[in-house]
Amino acid sequence: MFKTKGIHHISAIVGNPQENFDFYSGILGLRLVKKTVNFEDPGAYHLYFGNDKGSPGTIMTFFPWVKGFRGRVGTGQVGATSFAIPQGSMPFWEKRLHANQVLFNKRVRFGETYLSFDDPHGLQLELVEREEGARSEWPFNGGSPETAIKGFAGAVLLSSSPGHTMGLLRSGLGFEAAGKEGNYVRYRSEGELGNIIDVDVSERERGRMGTGTVHHIAFRAQDSAEQIEARAFIINKGYTVTPVKNRKYFQAIYFKEHGDILFEIATDPPGFLIDEELDHLGESLMLPDEYEDKREEIEASLIEIRMRETE
């Protein structure tokens, strides 16, 4: 059976790219590890944020829809994206969010305290202290290894058919049941980051894709060989899975699970260092080879974004 280590990346739809950059880099302190374009729509950015090295399990990606309509968070989607912060750093984050006028509240789930808030475009985010996972060394805008976001803690799934979704997590992706509390059922994988999936089994309105919603959640395969085995295994369980798609920084396959959430399985390699050095990740617009001859036209169509510090 295929057993993923956990979340590889989560991709969401947002609005203005500079607002997106200011929030995730300036306030949350994540590193922009790749600035590229949507493979299906090269006139739009695809931005990747993560830890200092752009490691699997830390990458939040965004499709900015500058004139996009607002979506609705509901079934068939990831409800909340949870980030892991070092033990003892919660007071730092409460102060930082307050200083930047980000409204938040605290929630307790499975004995853990979550700092819950929305990004400027409506994405639901959480911070939770975790001992697991390497610390990020990215120092931008007042961050430090003692307080910086490590990567994903996990995600909350809003399924239109929770039983099917939970069955797939167990028998298709190798997660293990880890408890039930109220409307939540928890699953755990063997990785150190992105290893917790909470399924919210309460009844909810159907989600509508648009800005402020998650487009898909991707799970890790250690290499292409494991991905091919996983694809065959999932097809055998009755799912329709895409052929392998080359996303330059990883290979990807996609399928919609029976709770209507779009799942991806992405390979850990080759990673984000194949076209930029570690010290210069995210500094230049990197285009897929097939669009390189249209660079001037593409650059002219994109809104210029720049790194700037916040208070």
PDB file of C-alpha atoms in Angstrom:
ATOM      1  CA  MET A   1       0.000   0.000   0.000  1.00  0.00           C
ATOM      2  CA  PHE A   2       1.157   3.523  -0.769  1.00  0.00           C
ATOM      3  CA  LYS A   3       2.089   5.414   2.403  1.00  0.00           C
ATOM      4  CA  THR A   4       2.706   9.122   2.001  1.00  0.00           C
ATOM      5  CA  LYS A   5       4.869  11.000   4.493  1.00  0.00           C
ATOM      6  CA  GLY A   6       2.270  13.759   4.490  1.00  0.00           C
ATOM      7  CA  ILE A   7       1.435  16.996   2.732  1.00  0.00           C
ATOM      8  CA  HIS A   8       3.767  18.068  -0.082  1.00  0.00           C
ATOM      9  CA  HIS A   9       2.090  21.409  -0.847  1.00  0.00           C
ATOM     10  CA  ILE A  10      -1.256  23.170  -0.741  1.00  0.00           C
ATOM     11  CA  SER A  11      -2.358  25.430  -3.610  1.00  0.00           C
ATOM     12  CA  ALA A  12      -4.896  28.210  -3.179  1.00  0.00           C
ATOM     13  CA  ILE A  13      -6.585  30.962  -5.181  1.00  0.00           C
ATOM     14  CA  VAL A  14      -6.047  34.537  -4.012  1.00  0.00           C
ATOM     15  CA  GLY A  15      -6.475  38.083  -5.298  1.00  0.00           C
ATOM     16  CA  ASN A  16      -3.842  40.777  -5.784  1.00  0.00           C
ATOM     17  CA  PRO A  17      -0.348  39.196  -5.899  1.00  0.00           C
ATOM     18  CA  GLN A  18       1.359  42.054  -4.031  1.00  0.00           C
ATOM     19  CA  GLU A  19      -1.134  41.703  -1.170  1.00  0.00           C
ATOM     20  CA  ASN A  20      -0.456  37.984  -1.197  1.00  0.00           C
ATOM     21  CA  PHE A  21       3.299  38.591  -1.121  1.00  0.00           C
ATOM     22  CA  ASP A  22       3.047  41.178   1.665  1.00  0.00           C
ATOM     23  CA  PHE A  23       1.039  38.851   3.889  1.00  0.00           C
ATOM     24  CA  TYR A  24       2.855  35.544   3.471  1.00  0.00           C
ATOM     25  CA  SER A  25       6.348  37.000   3.266  1.00  0.00           C
ATOM     26  CA  GLY A  26       6.043  40.217   5.248  1.00  0.00           C
ATOM     27  CA  ILE A  27       3.770  39.077   8.077  1.00  0.00           C
ATOM     28  CA  LEU A  28       4.037  35.276   8.171  1.00  0.00           C
ATOM     29  CA  GLY A  29       7.735  35.375   7.288  1.00  0.00           C
ATOM     30  CA  LEU A  30       7.681  32.620   4.677  1.00  0.00           C
ATOM     31  CA  ARG A  31      10.269  32.666   1.931  1.00  0.00           C
ATOM     32  CA  LEU A  32       9.240  33.182  -1.686  1.00  0.00           C
ATOM     33  CA  VAL A  33      11.086  30.188  -3.107  1.00  0.00           C
ATOM     34  CA  LYS A  34       9.774  30.361  -6.674  1.00  0.00           C
ATOM     35  CA  LYS A  35       8.155  33.017  -8.820  1.00  0.00           C
ATOM     36  CA  THR A  36       6.767  31.446 -11.958  1.00  0.00           C
ATOM     37  CA  VAL A  37       3.527  31.286 -13.944  1.00  0.00           C
ATOM     38  CA  ASN A  38       0.498  29.053 -14.131  1.00  0.00           C
ATOM     39  CA  PHE A  39       1.294  26.231 -16.568  1.00  0.00           C
ATOM     40  CA  GLU A  40      -2.219  26.451 -18.029  1.00  0.00           C
ATOM     41  CA  ASP A  41      -2.376  30.267 -17.970  1.00  0.00           C
ATOM     42  CA  PRO A  42       1.076  31.862 -18.407  1.00  0.00           C
ATOM     43  CA  GLY A  43      -0.452  35.326 -18.084  1.00  0.00           C
ATOM     44  CA  ALA A  44      -0.933  34.700 -14.359  1.00  0.00           C
ATOM     45  CA  TYR A  45       1.578  34.118 -11.577  1.00  0.00           C
ATOM     46  CA  HIS A  46       2.117  30.918  -9.669  1.00  0.00           C
ATOM     47  CA  LEU A  47       3.908  31.843  -6.430  1.00  0.00           C
ATOM     48  CA  TYR A  48       5.522  29.327  -4.069  1.00  0.00           C
ATOM     49  CA  PHE A  49       6.301  30.106  -0.426  1.00  0.00           C
ATOM     50  CA  GLY A  50       8.056  27.816   2.050  1.00  0.00           C
ATOM     51  CA  ASN A  51      10.890  27.448   4.508  1.00  0.00           C
ATOM     52  CA  ASP A  52      14.447  28.620   3.898  1.00  0.00           C
ATOM     53  CA  LYS A  53      15.192  25.663   1.597  1.00  0.00           C
ATOM     54  CA  GLY A  54      11.785  25.205  -0.050  1.00  0.00           C
ATOM     55  CA  SER A  55      11.462  21.723   1.411  1.00  0.00           C
ATOM     56  CA  PRO A  56       8.518  19.397   0.689  1.00  0.00           C
ATOM     57  CA  GLY A  57       5.999  19.741   3.486  1.00  0.00           C
ATOM     58  CA  THR A  58       6.505  23.512   3.743  1.00  0.00           C
ATOM     59  CA  ILE A  59       5.219  24.820   0.395  1.00  0.00           C
ATOM     60  CA  MET A  60       2.096  26.962   0.100  1.00  0.00           C
ATOM     61  CA  THR A  61       1.423  27.969  -3.495  1.00  0.00           C
ATOM     62  CA  PHE A  62      -0.892  30.605  -4.910  1.00  0.00           C
ATOM     63  CA  PHE A  63      -2.725  31.370  -8.129  1.00  0.00           C
ATOM     64  CA  PRO A  64      -3.488  35.126  -7.960  1.00  0.00           C
ATOM     65  CA  TRP A  65      -6.738  36.001  -9.724  1.00  0.00           C
ATOM     66  CA  VAL A  66      -6.513  39.782  -9.803  1.00  0.00           C
ATOM     67  CA  LYS A  67     -10.110  40.203 -10.975  1.00  0.00           C
ATOM     68  CA  GLY A  68     -11.384  36.921  -9.614  1.00  0.00           C
ATOM     69  CA  PHE A  69     -14.685  36.447  -7.829  1.00  0.00           C
ATOM     70  CA  ARG A  70     -14.808  35.532  -4.146  1.00  0.00           C
ATOM     71  CA  GLY A  71     -15.184  31.841  -3.463  1.00  0.00           C
ATOM     72  CA  ARG A  72     -17.012  30.100  -0.630  1.00  0.00           C
ATOM     73  CA  VAL A  73     -15.291  27.713   1.770  1.00  0.00           C
ATOM     74  CA  GLY A  74     -17.312  24.524   2.083  1.00  0.00           C
ATOM     75  CA  THR A  75     -17.468  20.840   1.303  1.00  0.00           C
ATOM     76  CA  GLY A  76     -15.237  19.574  -1.459  1.00  0.00           C
ATOM     77  CA  GLN A  77     -12.346  21.702  -0.200  1.00  0.00           C
ATOM     78  CA  VAL A  78      -9.590  22.098   2.349  1.00  0.00           C
ATOM     79  CA  GLY A  79     -11.219  24.145   5.094  1.00  0.00           C
ATOM     80  CA  ALA A  80      -8.192  25.350   7.065  1.00  0.00           C
ATOM     81  CA  THR A  81      -4.454  25.179   6.415  1.00  0.00           C
ATOM     82  CA  SER A  82      -2.397  24.698   9.579  1.00  0.00           C
ATOM     83  CA  PHE A  83       1.219  25.820   9.963  1.00  0.00           C
ATOM     84  CA  ALA A  84       3.639  24.475  12.576  1.00  0.00           C
ATOM     85  CA  ILE A  85       5.526  26.948  14.751  1.00  0.00           C
ATOM     86  CA  PRO A  86       8.199  26.159  17.368  1.00  0.00           C
ATOM     87  CA  GLN A  87       7.229  25.367  20.930  1.00  0.00           C
ATOM     88  CA  GLY A  88       6.915  28.527  23.018  1.00  0.00           C
ATOM     89  CA  SER A  89       6.482  30.886  20.051  1.00  0.00           C
ATOM     90  CA  MET A  90       2.718  31.455  20.303  1.00  0.00           C
ATOM     91  CA  PRO A  91       3.070  34.770  22.246  1.00  0.00           C
ATOM     92  CA  PHE A  92       5.337  36.106  19.484  1.00  0.00           C
ATOM     93  CA  TRP A  93       2.711  35.305  16.858  1.00  0.00           C
ATOM     94  CA  GLU A  94      -0.149  36.779  18.852  1.00  0.00           C
ATOM     95  CA  LYS A  95       1.805  40.026  19.156  1.00  0.00           C
ATOM     96  CA  ARG A  96       2.829  39.994  15.488  1.00  0.00           C
ATOM     97  CA  LEU A  97      -0.695  39.439  14.175  1.00  0.00           C
ATOM     98  CA  HIS A  98      -2.103  42.083  16.505  1.00  0.00           C
ATOM     99  CA  ALA A  99       0.543  44.603  15.385  1.00  0.00           C
ATOM    100  CA  ASN A 100      -0.487  44.010  11.767  1.00  0.00           C
ATOM    101  CA  GLN A 101      -4.247  44.311  12.467  1.00  0.00           C
ATOM    102  CA  VAL A 102      -4.892  40.626  11.739  1.00  0.00           C
ATOM    103  CA  LEU A 103      -7.899  39.476  13.762  1.00  0.00           C
ATOM    104  CA  PHE A 104      -7.465  36.062  15.367  1.00  0.00           C
ATOM    105  CA  ASN A 105      -8.934  33.761  17.953  1.00  0.00           C
ATOM    106  CA  LYS A 106      -7.795  30.676  19.808  1.00  0.00           C
ATOM    107  CA  ARG A 107      -9.294  27.227  19.402  1.00  0.00           C
ATOM    108  CA  VAL A 108      -8.427  23.931  21.040  1.00  0.00           C
ATOM    109  CA  ARG A 109      -8.488  20.723  19.005  1.00  0.00           C
ATOM    110  CA  PHE A 110      -7.144  17.387  20.219  1.00  0.00           C
ATOM    111  CA  GLY A 111      -5.478  19.110  23.156  1.00  0.00           C
ATOM    112  CA  GLU A 112      -3.589  21.584  20.973  1.00  0.00           C
ATOM    113  CA  THR A 113      -4.161  25.342  20.928  1.00  0.00           C
ATOM    114  CA  TYR A 114      -4.589  26.818  17.451  1.00  0.00           C
ATOM    115  CA  LEU A 115      -4.275  30.484  16.571  1.00  0.00           C
ATOM    116  CA  SER A 116      -6.935  30.905  13.881  1.00  0.00           C
ATOM    117  CA  PHE A 117      -7.207  33.782  11.375  1.00  0.00           C
ATOM    118  CA  ASP A 118      -7.890  34.620   7.728  1.00  0.00           C
ATOM    119  CA  ASP A 119      -5.495  35.967   5.131  1.00  0.00           C
ATOM    120  CA  PRO A 120      -6.442  39.175   3.218  1.00  0.00           C
ATOM    121  CA  HIS A 121      -8.372  37.176   0.613  1.00  0.00           C
ATOM    122  CA  GLY A 122     -10.314  34.917   2.977  1.00  0.00           C
ATOM    123  CA  LEU A 123      -8.174  31.791   3.256  1.00  0.00           C
ATOM    124  CA  GLN A 124      -8.583  30.158   6.658  1.00  0.00           C
ATOM    125  CA  LEU A 125      -5.223  29.654   8.383  1.00  0.00           C
ATOM    126  CA  GLU A 126      -4.007  28.283  11.708  1.00  0.00           C
ATOM    127  CA  LEU A 127      -0.775  28.293  13.711  1.00  0.00           C
ATOM    128  CA  VAL A 128      -0.041  25.536  16.216  1.00  0.00           C
ATOM    129  CA  GLU A 129       3.056  24.772  18.256  1.00  0.00           C
ATOM    130  CA  ARG A 130       4.780  21.513  17.338  1.00  0.00           C
ATOM    131  CA  GLU A 131       7.992  19.913  18.548  1.00  0.00           C
ATOM    132  CA  GLU A 132       8.357  17.935  15.319  1.00  0.00           C
ATOM    133  CA  GLY A 133      10.070  19.288  12.227  1.00  0.00           C
ATOM    134  CA  ALA A 134      13.279  21.158  11.459  1.00  0.00           C
ATOM    135  CA  ARG A 135      13.314  24.870  12.169  1.00  0.00           C
ATOM    136  CA  SER A 136      13.433  27.358   9.309  1.00  0.00           C
ATOM    137  CA  GLU A 137      16.491  29.589   9.075  1.00  0.00           C
ATOM    138  CA  TRP A 138      14.811  32.241   6.914  1.00  0.00           C
ATOM    139  CA  PRO A 139      15.440  35.550   8.778  1.00  0.00           C
ATOM    140  CA  PHE A 140      13.311  38.034   6.829  1.00  0.00           C
ATOM    141  CA  ASN A 141      11.444  40.794   8.659  1.00  0.00           C
ATOM    142  CA  GLY A 142      12.190  39.918  12.249  1.00  0.00           C
ATOM    143  CA  GLY A 143      11.848  36.164  12.010  1.00  0.00           C
ATOM    144  CA  SER A 144      14.203  33.748  13.767  1.00  0.00           C
ATOM    145  CA  PRO A 145      14.567  29.969  13.998  1.00  0.00           C
ATOM    146  CA  GLU A 146      12.958  30.195  17.443  1.00  0.00           C
ATOM    147  CA  THR A 147       9.730  31.684  16.055  1.00  0.00           C
ATOM    148  CA  ALA A 148       9.617  31.089  12.277  1.00  0.00           C
ATOM    149  CA  ILE A 149       6.981  28.873  10.684  1.00  0.00           C
ATOM    150  CA  LYS A 150       8.515  25.442  10.109  1.00  0.00           C
ATOM    151  CA  GLY A 151       6.079  24.253   7.452  1.00  0.00           C
ATOM    152  CA  PHE A 152       2.706  22.563   7.504  1.00  0.00           C
ATOM    153  CA  ALA A 153       1.230  21.158  10.672  1.00  0.00           C
ATOM    154  CA  GLY A 154      -1.658  19.749   8.653  1.00  0.00           C
ATOM    155  CA  ALA A 155      -5.036  20.613   7.194  1.00  0.00           C
ATOM    156  CA  VAL A 156      -8.744  20.353   7.892  1.00  0.00           C
ATOM    157  CA  LEU A 157     -10.715  18.641   5.122  1.00  0.00           C
ATOM    158  CA  LEU A 158     -14.364  19.474   4.429  1.00  0.00           C
ATOM    159  CA  SER A 159     -15.662  16.444   2.579  1.00  0.00           C
ATOM    160  CA  SER A 160     -19.047  15.985   0.951  1.00  0.00           C
ATOM    161  CA  SER A 161     -18.687  12.298   1.862  1.00  0.00           C
ATOM    162  CA  PRO A 162     -16.491  12.026   4.978  1.00  0.00           C
ATOM    163  CA  GLY A 163     -16.685   8.242   5.122  1.00  0.00           C
ATOM    164  CA  HIS A 164     -15.223   7.888   1.641  1.00  0.00           C
ATOM    165  CA  THR A 165     -12.548  10.499   2.306  1.00  0.00           C
ATOM    166  CA  MET A 166     -11.475   8.879   5.560  1.00  0.00           C
ATOM    167  CA  GLY A 167     -11.396   5.482   3.895  1.00  0.00           C
ATOM    168  CA  LEU A 168      -9.069   6.807   1.214  1.00  0.00           C
ATOM    169  CA  LEU A 169      -6.778   8.422   3.783  1.00  0.00           C
ATOM    170  CA  ARG A 170      -6.431   5.073   5.548  1.00  0.00           C
ATOM    171  CA  SER A 171      -6.376   2.548   2.719  1.00  0.00           C
ATOM    172  CA  GLY A 172      -5.120   4.695  -0.160  1.00  0.00           C
ATOM    173  CA  LEU A 173      -2.622   7.128   1.325  1.00  0.00           C
ATOM    174  CA  GLY A 174      -1.464   5.216   4.386  1.00  0.00           C
ATOM    175  CA  PHE A 175      -2.628   7.578   7.137  1.00  0.00           C
ATOM    176  CA  GLU A 176      -3.435   6.040  10.515  1.00  0.00           C
ATOM    177  CA  ALA A 177      -6.487   6.942  12.616  1.00  0.00           C
ATOM    178  CA  ALA A 178      -5.356   9.024  15.610  1.00  0.00           C
ATOM    179  CA  GLY A 179      -8.561   9.965  17.431  1.00  0.00           C
ATOM    180  CA  LYS A 180     -12.014  11.510  17.325  1.00  0.00           C
ATOM    181  CA  GLU A 181     -13.147  14.684  19.064  1.00  0.00           C
ATOM    182  CA  GLY A 182     -16.487  16.367  18.451  1.00  0.00           C
ATOM    183  CA  ASN A 183     -16.936  16.794  14.699  1.00  0.00           C
ATOM    184  CA  TYR A 184     -13.293  16.036  13.927  1.00  0.00           C
ATOM    185  CA  VAL A 185     -11.584  12.748  13.113  1.00  0.00           C
ATOM    186  CA  ARG A 186      -7.782  12.895  13.125  1.00  0.00           C
ATOM    187  CA  TYR A 187      -5.353  11.018  10.890  1.00  0.00           C
ATOM    188  CA  ARG A 188      -1.579  10.928  11.108  1.00  0.00           C
ATOM    189  CA  SER A 189       1.169  10.045   8.630  1.00  0.00           C
ATOM    190  CA  GLU A 190       4.773   9.130   9.342  1.00  0.00           C
ATOM    191  CA  GLY A 191       6.368  12.459   8.326  1.00  0.00           C
ATOM    192  CA  GLU A 192       7.433  15.230  10.703  1.00  0.00           C
ATOM    193  CA  LEU A 193       5.705  18.077   8.846  1.00  0.00           C
ATOM    194  CA  GLY A 194       2.289  18.099   7.209  1.00  0.00           C
ATOM    195  CA  ASN A 195       1.512  14.847   8.983  1.00  0.00           C
ATOM    196  CA  ILE A 196      -1.926  15.619  10.451  1.00  0.00           C
ATOM    197  CA  ILE A 197      -5.223  15.581   8.590  1.00  0.00           C
ATOM    198  CA  ASP A 198      -8.399  16.424  10.500  1.00  0.00           C
ATOM    199  CA  VAL A 199     -11.648  15.550   8.738  1.00  0.00           C
ATOM    200  CA  ASP A 200     -14.601  17.710   9.780  1.00  0.00           C
ATOM    201  CA  VAL A 201     -17.624  15.417   9.559  1.00  0.00           C
ATOM    202  CA  SER A 202     -20.247  18.113  10.288  1.00  0.00           C
ATOM    203  CA  GLU A 203     -22.756  19.084   7.613  1.00  0.00           C
ATOM    204  CA  ARG A 204     -21.743  22.153   5.629  1.00  0.00           C
ATOM    205  CA  GLU A 205     -22.690  24.093   2.549  1.00  0.00           C
ATOM    206  CA  ARG A 206     -21.021  23.079  -0.705  1.00  0.00           C
ATOM    207  CA  GLY A 207     -17.880  25.081  -1.428  1.00  0.00           C
ATOM    208  CA  ARG A 208     -17.492  27.327  -4.450  1.00  0.00           C
ATOM    209  CA  MET A 209     -14.089  27.793  -6.039  1.00  0.00           C
ATOM    210  CA  GLY A 210     -12.814  31.374  -6.176  1.00  0.00           C
ATOM    211  CA  THR A 211     -10.467  33.698  -4.343  1.00  0.00           C
ATOM    212  CA  GLY A 212     -10.038  32.739  -0.723  1.00  0.00           C
ATOM    213  CA  THR A 213     -10.328  28.981  -1.310  1.00  0.00           C
ATOM    214  CA  VAL A 214      -7.900  26.093  -1.619  1.00  0.00           C
ATOM    215  CA  HIS A 215      -7.663  24.644  -5.125  1.00  0.00           C
ATOM    216  CA  HIS A 216      -6.011  21.342  -4.171  1.00  0.00           C
ATOM    217  CA  ILE A 217      -3.916  19.538  -1.587  1.00  0.00           C
ATOM    218  CA  ALA A 218      -0.862  17.516  -2.628  1.00  0.00           C
ATOM    219  CA  PHE A 219       0.651  14.559  -0.813  1.00  0.00           C
ATOM    220  CA  ARG A 220       4.266  13.423  -0.965  1.00  0.00           C
ATOM    221  CA  ALA A 221       5.774  10.607  -3.010  1.00  0.00           C
ATOM    222  CA  GLN A 222       9.475  10.050  -2.432  1.00  0.00           C
ATOM    223  CA  ASP A 223      10.243   9.689  -6.154  1.00  0.00           C
ATOM    224  CA  SER A 224       8.721   8.967  -9.560  1.00  0.00           C
ATOM    225  CA  ALA A 225       8.817   5.206  -9.044  1.00  0.00           C
ATOM    226  CA  GLU A 226       6.729   5.455  -5.884  1.00  0.00           C
ATOM    227  CA  GLN A 227       4.379   7.880  -7.610  1.00  0.00           C
ATOM    228  CA  ILE A 228       3.769   5.438 -10.475  1.00  0.00           C
ATOM    229  CA  GLU A 229       3.047   2.661  -7.981  1.00  0.00           C
ATOM    230  CA  ALA A 230       0.675   4.978  -6.087  1.00  0.00           C
ATOM    231  CA  ARG A 231      -1.116   5.894  -9.312  1.00  0.00           C
ATOM    232  CA  ALA A 232      -1.718   2.245 -10.198  1.00  0.00           C
ATOM    233  CA  PHE A 233      -2.871   1.488  -6.663  1.00  0.00           C
ATOM    234  CA  ILE A 234      -5.362   4.388  -6.585  1.00  0.00           C
ATOM    235  CA  ILE A 235      -6.722   3.574 -10.056  1.00  0.00           C
ATOM    236  CA  ASN A 236      -7.252   0.018  -8.840  1.00  0.00           C
ATOM    237  CA  LYS A 237      -9.392   1.426  -6.021  1.00  0.00           C
ATOM    238  CA  GLY A 238     -11.758   2.970  -8.568  1.00  0.00           C
ATOM    239  CA  TYR A 239     -10.488   6.534  -8.970  1.00  0.00           C
ATOM    240  CA  THR A 240      -9.806   8.348 -12.230  1.00  0.00           C
ATOM    241  CA  VAL A 241      -6.228   9.640 -12.091  1.00  0.00           C
ATOM    242  CA  THR A 242      -4.497  11.932 -14.573  1.00  0.00           C
ATOM    243  CA  PRO A 243      -1.335  10.925 -16.397  1.00  0.00           C
ATOM    244  CA  VAL A 244       1.890  12.179 -14.834  1.00  0.00           C
ATOM    245  CA  LYS A 245       2.287  15.915 -15.443  1.00  0.00           C
ATOM    246  CA  ASN A 246       5.689  17.617 -15.435  1.00  0.00           C
ATOM    247  CA  ARG A 247       5.529  20.622 -13.103  1.00  0.00           C
ATOM    248  CA  LYS A 248       9.286  21.231 -13.462  1.00  0.00           C
ATOM    249  CA  TYR A 249       9.941  21.235  -9.712  1.00  0.00           C
ATOM    250  CA  PHE A 250       8.038  17.986  -9.154  1.00  0.00           C
ATOM    251  CA  GLN A 251       6.002  15.429 -11.079  1.00  0.00           C
ATOM    252  CA  ALA A 252       2.270  15.477 -10.365  1.00  0.00           C
ATOM    253  CA  ILE A 253      -0.808  13.310 -10.702  1.00  0.00           C
ATOM    254  CA  TYR A 254      -4.320  14.498  -9.808  1.00  0.00           C
ATOM    255  CA  PHE A 255      -7.633  12.908  -8.915  1.00  0.00           C
ATOM    256  CA  LYS A 256     -10.859  13.984  -7.263  1.00  0.00           C
ATOM    257  CA  GLU A 257     -11.614  11.799  -4.284  1.00  0.00           C
ATOM    258  CA  HIS A 258     -15.204  10.767  -3.537  1.00  0.00           C
ATOM    259  CA  GLY A 259     -15.729  13.655  -1.132  1.00  0.00           C
ATOM    260  CA  ASP A 260     -15.093  16.026  -4.074  1.00  0.00           C
ATOM    261  CA  ILE A 261     -11.704  17.321  -2.862  1.00  0.00           C
ATOM    262  CA  LEU A 262      -9.000  17.564  -5.517  1.00  0.00           C
ATOM    263  CA  PHE A 263      -6.001  15.503  -4.408  1.00  0.00           C
ATOM    264  CA  GLU A 264      -2.544  15.479  -5.947  1.00  0.00           C
ATOM    265  CA  ILE A 265       0.428  13.215  -5.403  1.00  0.00           C
ATOM    266  CA  ALA A 266       3.676  15.081  -6.037  1.00  0.00           C
ATOM    267  CA  THR A 267       7.255  13.840  -6.027  1.00  0.00           C
ATOM    268  CA  ASP A 268       9.794  15.304  -3.604  1.00  0.00           C
ATOM    269  CA  PRO A 269      12.453  15.707  -6.337  1.00  0.00           C
ATOM    270  CA  PRO A 270      13.762  17.503  -8.260  1.00  0.00           C
ATOM    271  CA  GLY A 271      12.901  20.496  -6.034  1.00  0.00           C
ATOM    272  CA  PHE A 272      13.355  24.244  -6.363  1.00  0.00           C
ATOM    273  CA  LEU A 273      17.148  24.368  -6.705  1.00  0.00           C
ATOM    274  CA  ILE A 274      17.220  23.083 -10.283  1.00  0.00           C
ATOM    275  CA  ASP A 275      17.130  26.579 -11.798  1.00  0.00           C
ATOM    276  CA  GLU A 276      18.183  28.949  -8.977  1.00  0.00           C
ATOM    277  CA  GLU A 277      20.851  28.788  -6.298  1.00  0.00           C
ATOM    278  CA  LEU A 278      19.767  28.551  -2.669  1.00  0.00           C
ATOM    279  CA  ASP A 279      20.796  32.131  -1.863  1.00  0.00           C
ATOM    280  CA  HIS A 280      18.737  33.475  -4.773  1.00  0.00           C
ATOM    281  CA  LEU A 281      15.528  31.456  -4.634  1.00  0.00           C
ATOM    282  CA  GLY A 282      12.482  33.412  -5.746  1.00  0.00           C
ATOM    283  CA  GLU A 283      14.399  36.422  -7.031  1.00  0.00           C
ATOM    284  CA  SER A 284      13.749  35.985 -10.764  1.00  0.00           C
ATOM    285  CA  LEU A 285      10.733  35.065 -12.852  1.00  0.00           C
ATOM    286  CA  MET A 286      11.334  31.448 -13.848  1.00  0.00           C
ATOM    287  CA  LEU A 287       9.365  30.246 -16.858  1.00  0.00           C
ATOM    288  CA  PRO A 288       8.663  26.734 -18.109  1.00  0.00           C
ATOM    289  CA  ASP A 289      10.818  26.019 -21.152  1.00  0.00           C
ATOM    290  CA  GLU A 290       7.845  26.142 -23.519  1.00  0.00           C
ATOM    291  CA  TYR A 291       7.139  29.770 -22.569  1.00  0.00           C
ATOM    292  CA  GLU A 292      10.691  31.109 -22.588  1.00  0.00           C
ATOM    293  CA  ASP A 293      10.393  32.515 -26.110  1.00  0.00           C
ATOM    294  CA  LYS A 294       7.418  34.587 -24.909  1.00  0.00           C
ATOM    295  CA  ARG A 295       9.176  35.998 -21.850  1.00  0.00           C
ATOM    296  CA  GLU A 296       8.938  39.653 -22.867  1.00  0.00           C
ATOM    297  CA  GLU A 297       5.213  39.367 -23.552  1.00  0.00           C
ATOM    298  CA  ILE A 298       4.548  37.440 -20.327  1.00  0.00           C
ATOM    299  CA  GLU A 299       6.544  39.823 -18.155  1.00  0.00           C
ATOM    300  CA  ALA A 300       4.659  42.784 -19.606  1.00  0.00           C
ATOM    301  CA  SER A 301       1.325  41.162 -18.700  1.00  0.00           C
ATOM    302  CA  LEU A 302       2.184  40.482 -15.049  1.00  0.00           C
ATOM    303  CA  ILE A 303       1.797  42.897 -12.150  1.00  0.00           C
ATOM    304  CA  GLU A 304       5.212  43.721 -10.725  1.00  0.00           C
ATOM    305  CA  ILE A 305       5.643  42.464  -7.169  1.00  0.00           C
ATOM    306  CA  ARG A 306       8.428  43.300  -4.765  1.00  0.00           C
ATOM    307  CA  MET A 307       9.554  42.266  -1.326  1.00  0.00           C
ATOM    308  CA  ARG A 308       8.868  44.861   1.348  1.00  0.00           C
ATOM    309  CA  GLU A 309       9.023  44.664   5.085  1.00  0.00           C
ATOM    310  CA  THR A 310       6.095  45.265   7.401  1.00  0.00           C
ATOM    311  CA  GLU A 311       5.908  46.709  10.885  1.00  0.00           C
TER     312      GLU A 311
END
